[in-house]
Amino acid sequence: MAFESVVQALHPIRVVVWGEQAIGFHGLGTLLNSYMLIPSEPDFDLAAQKLVDAGFRPAPWSYGVIDPSLLRSDEISRRIDPMQIPGYQTLDANSLRFQFPAGVPDLERVVLLRSAYIGLSPPSDPSSLQRYSCQKNICYPDKTLLLESFIRTLLKDSDGYWRNSLGTWAISYIYGAMMLDETVLDSCDDEGVRLWFNEHIYRGKGGLDRGVTKRLGKGQPPPK
């Protein structure tokens, strides 16, 4: 129901669903901590305003902090600057974060992402629509497009928690658990994406043991 309230608040703006919610659409459960949505670049500011008008509260602190009020008051926590968490700077610079309206018991956040950062935008013609499943004003990328977008995005970032999360989504969830073929990105026009993917699935080197990709830390380090 929480996600439906986001969809209603943004209507009729069309958005791409990304991150954990998009993975869940393809049948895999994840530890959901945010609803990541990508409006078109021209609709970005309007989407943000519609959320505010519906009672969603801007959360200007880093994505790396769920809520500064939840930080402990010990000495280590007091050293944390909630506005600048290492490893999330690129994500923070290319997104706006929101908490649910006051009184809604939900720790998840809504994250509006810049389409130029992710490399995805809501489909606008019959050709692009073929890569999405659309319901009302929300669109879910197909598995291959989602995989490609995770890798393309992580290649824009330096090592850190966010890049590691993207690598885990790409390899452990999309490729590993969904049992995609190793040739899935052979037609991708981005050589960097293809090279990163082939290296991290150990293509030509015996292949990746998919049994250990289904949960992080079981015999394999997180992809970087």
Coordinates of C-alpha atoms in Angstrom, one line a residue:
M1 CA 0.0 0.0 0.0
A2 CA 2.9 2.3 0.7
F3 CA 4.1 2.1 -2.9
E4 CA 0.6 2.7 -4.2
S5 CA 0.5 6.0 -2.4
V6 CA 3.7 7.0 -4.2
V7 CA 2.2 6.0 -7.5
Q8 CA -0.9 8.0 -6.8
A9 CA 1.0 11.1 -5.7
L10 CA 3.1 11.1 -8.9
H11 CA 0.1 10.4 -11.3
P12 CA 0.0 11.1 -14.2
I13 CA 3.8 11.5 -14.5
R14 CA 5.3 8.3 -15.9
V15 CA 8.3 6.9 -14.0
V16 CA 10.7 4.0 -14.3
V17 CA 10.9 1.8 -11.2
W18 CA 14.5 0.9 -10.4
G19 CA 16.6 -0.7 -7.6
E20 CA 15.1 -3.2 -5.2
Q21 CA 11.5 -2.6 -6.2
A22 CA 12.4 -3.4 -9.8
I23 CA 14.2 -6.6 -8.8
G24 CA 11.2 -7.6 -6.7
F25 CA 8.9 -7.2 -9.8
H26 CA 10.9 -9.9 -11.5
G27 CA 10.2 -12.3 -8.6
L28 CA 13.1 -11.9 -6.2
G29 CA 12.7 -10.8 -2.6
T30 CA 15.2 -8.1 -1.4
L31 CA 15.7 -6.0 1.7
L32 CA 13.7 -3.1 0.5
N33 CA 14.8 0.3 2.0
S34 CA 13.7 2.7 -0.7
Y35 CA 11.5 3.1 -3.7
M36 CA 13.7 4.3 -6.5
L37 CA 11.9 6.1 -9.4
I38 CA 13.2 7.7 -12.5
P39 CA 11.1 10.4 -14.2
S40 CA 12.1 11.9 -17.5
E41 CA 14.5 14.8 -17.1
P42 CA 11.8 17.4 -18.0
D43 CA 9.5 15.9 -15.4
F44 CA 12.0 15.7 -12.6
D45 CA 11.2 19.0 -10.8
L46 CA 7.4 18.5 -11.3
A47 CA 7.7 14.9 -9.8
A48 CA 9.5 16.3 -6.7
Q49 CA 6.8 19.0 -6.3
K50 CA 4.0 16.5 -6.6
L51 CA 5.5 14.4 -3.8
V52 CA 5.8 17.5 -1.6
D53 CA 2.2 18.5 -2.4
A54 CA 1.1 15.0 -1.3
G55 CA 2.8 15.4 2.1
F56 CA 6.1 13.6 1.4
R57 CA 8.9 15.2 3.4
P58 CA 12.2 16.2 1.7
A59 CA 15.2 14.2 3.2
P60 CA 18.2 16.3 2.2
W61 CA 20.7 14.1 4.1
S62 CA 22.7 11.4 2.3
Y63 CA 21.1 8.2 1.1
G64 CA 23.6 6.5 3.4
V65 CA 21.6 7.7 6.4
I66 CA 18.0 6.5 6.7
D67 CA 17.1 9.2 9.3
P68 CA 19.6 11.3 11.3
S69 CA 17.3 11.2 14.3
L70 CA 17.9 7.4 14.5
L71 CA 21.7 7.8 14.9
R72 CA 23.0 6.9 18.3
S73 CA 24.3 9.7 20.5
D74 CA 27.7 8.1 21.1
E75 CA 31.0 9.7 20.2
I76 CA 31.4 7.8 17.0
S77 CA 28.0 8.7 15.7
R78 CA 28.5 12.3 16.6
R79 CA 31.4 12.4 14.1
I80 CA 29.1 11.4 11.2
D81 CA 28.0 14.1 8.9
P82 CA 24.6 12.9 7.7
M83 CA 24.9 15.2 4.7
Q84 CA 28.1 13.6 3.4
I85 CA 28.5 9.9 3.7
P86 CA 31.5 8.4 1.9
G87 CA 30.6 6.2 -0.9
Y88 CA 27.2 7.9 -1.7
Q89 CA 28.3 11.3 -3.0
T90 CA 27.5 10.5 -6.7
L91 CA 24.1 9.0 -5.8
D92 CA 23.3 12.0 -3.5
A93 CA 24.2 14.5 -6.2
N94 CA 21.9 12.8 -8.7
S95 CA 18.8 12.2 -6.6
L96 CA 16.3 13.7 -4.3
R97 CA 15.2 11.8 -1.2
F98 CA 11.9 11.9 0.6
Q99 CA 10.4 10.4 3.7
F100 CA 6.7 9.4 3.8
P101 CA 4.2 11.8 5.1
A102 CA 4.1 12.3 8.9
G103 CA 2.2 9.6 10.7
V104 CA 2.9 7.0 8.1
P105 CA 4.7 4.1 9.8
D106 CA 7.2 3.4 7.0
L107 CA 11.0 3.4 7.2
E108 CA 11.3 3.2 3.4
R109 CA 12.1 6.3 1.4
V110 CA 11.2 7.6 -2.0
V111 CA 14.2 8.4 -4.1
L112 CA 13.9 10.3 -7.4
L113 CA 16.8 9.6 -9.7
R114 CA 18.1 11.7 -12.6
S115 CA 17.6 9.8 -15.8
A116 CA 20.9 11.0 -17.2
Y117 CA 22.7 9.4 -14.2
I118 CA 21.0 6.0 -14.6
G119 CA 20.8 6.0 -18.3
L120 CA 17.1 5.1 -18.3
S121 CA 14.0 7.2 -19.0
P122 CA 10.3 6.3 -19.2
P123 CA 9.4 4.8 -22.6
S124 CA 8.1 7.4 -25.0
D125 CA 7.5 5.4 -28.2
P126 CA 6.5 1.9 -29.3
S127 CA 10.2 0.8 -29.8
S128 CA 11.3 1.7 -26.3
L129 CA 8.1 0.4 -24.8
Q130 CA 9.1 -3.1 -25.8
R131 CA 11.7 -3.1 -23.0
Y132 CA 9.3 -2.3 -20.2
S133 CA 6.2 -3.6 -18.5
C134 CA 4.0 -0.6 -17.7
Q135 CA 1.2 -0.4 -15.2
K136 CA -0.7 2.9 -14.9
N137 CA 2.1 5.5 -14.8
I138 CA 4.9 3.2 -13.6
C139 CA 7.2 1.2 -15.9
Y140 CA 9.5 -1.8 -15.0
P141 CA 12.6 -2.4 -17.1
D142 CA 13.1 -6.0 -18.4
K143 CA 15.8 -8.0 -16.8
T144 CA 18.4 -7.3 -19.4
L145 CA 17.8 -3.6 -19.4
L146 CA 17.9 -3.5 -15.6
L147 CA 21.1 -5.5 -15.5
E148 CA 22.7 -3.1 -18.0
S149 CA 21.6 0.0 -16.1
F150 CA 23.0 -1.3 -12.8
I151 CA 26.4 -1.9 -14.3
R152 CA 26.4 1.4 -16.3
T153 CA 25.6 3.3 -13.1
L154 CA 28.3 1.6 -10.9
L155 CA 30.9 2.4 -13.5
K156 CA 30.3 6.1 -12.9
D157 CA 31.2 5.7 -9.2
S158 CA 34.3 4.9 -7.1
D159 CA 34.6 2.0 -4.7
G160 CA 32.2 2.2 -1.8
Y161 CA 28.9 0.9 -0.3
W162 CA 26.7 2.2 -3.2
R163 CA 28.9 0.7 -5.9
N164 CA 29.0 -2.6 -4.0
S165 CA 25.2 -2.6 -3.8
L166 CA 24.9 -2.1 -7.5
G167 CA 27.4 -4.9 -8.2
T168 CA 25.4 -7.3 -5.9
W169 CA 22.1 -6.4 -7.6
A170 CA 23.7 -7.0 -11.0
I171 CA 25.6 -10.2 -10.4
S172 CA 24.0 -11.9 -7.4
Y173 CA 20.4 -11.1 -8.1
I174 CA 19.9 -10.4 -11.8
Y175 CA 22.5 -12.7 -13.4
G176 CA 22.9 -15.3 -10.6
A177 CA 19.4 -15.8 -9.1
M178 CA 17.5 -15.1 -12.3
M179 CA 19.7 -17.6 -14.2
L180 CA 20.4 -15.3 -17.2
D181 CA 22.7 -16.5 -19.9
E182 CA 26.3 -15.3 -20.0
T183 CA 25.6 -13.9 -23.5
V184 CA 22.9 -11.6 -22.2
L185 CA 24.8 -8.4 -22.7
D186 CA 26.7 -9.3 -25.9
S187 CA 24.6 -6.9 -27.9
C188 CA 25.1 -4.0 -25.4
D189 CA 26.6 -1.0 -27.2
D190 CA 28.7 0.0 -24.1
E191 CA 32.0 -1.8 -24.2
G192 CA 32.7 -0.9 -20.5
V193 CA 29.5 -2.6 -19.4
R194 CA 30.3 -5.7 -21.4
L195 CA 33.9 -5.9 -20.1
W196 CA 32.8 -5.5 -16.4
F197 CA 30.1 -8.1 -16.7
N198 CA 32.2 -10.7 -18.4
E199 CA 35.0 -10.2 -15.8
H200 CA 32.7 -10.6 -12.9
I201 CA 30.9 -13.7 -14.1
Y202 CA 34.4 -15.2 -14.9
R203 CA 33.4 -15.7 -18.5
G204 CA 35.9 -17.9 -20.3
K205 CA 37.5 -18.8 -16.9
G206 CA 35.1 -21.6 -15.8
G207 CA 32.2 -19.3 -15.1
L208 CA 30.6 -18.1 -11.9
D209 CA 29.2 -20.6 -9.4
R210 CA 25.6 -19.3 -9.3
G211 CA 25.0 -21.2 -6.1
V212 CA 27.2 -18.7 -4.1
T213 CA 25.7 -15.6 -5.7
K214 CA 22.3 -16.0 -4.2
R215 CA 23.3 -14.4 -0.9
L216 CA 26.2 -12.1 -0.4
G217 CA 29.3 -13.3 1.4
K218 CA 28.9 -17.0 0.6
G219 CA 32.3 -17.7 -0.8
Q220 CA 32.5 -14.6 -3.0
P221 CA 33.4 -11.0 -2.2
P222 CA 30.9 -8.3 -3.3
P223 CA 31.5 -7.3 -7.0
K224 CA 33.3 -4.0 -7.3

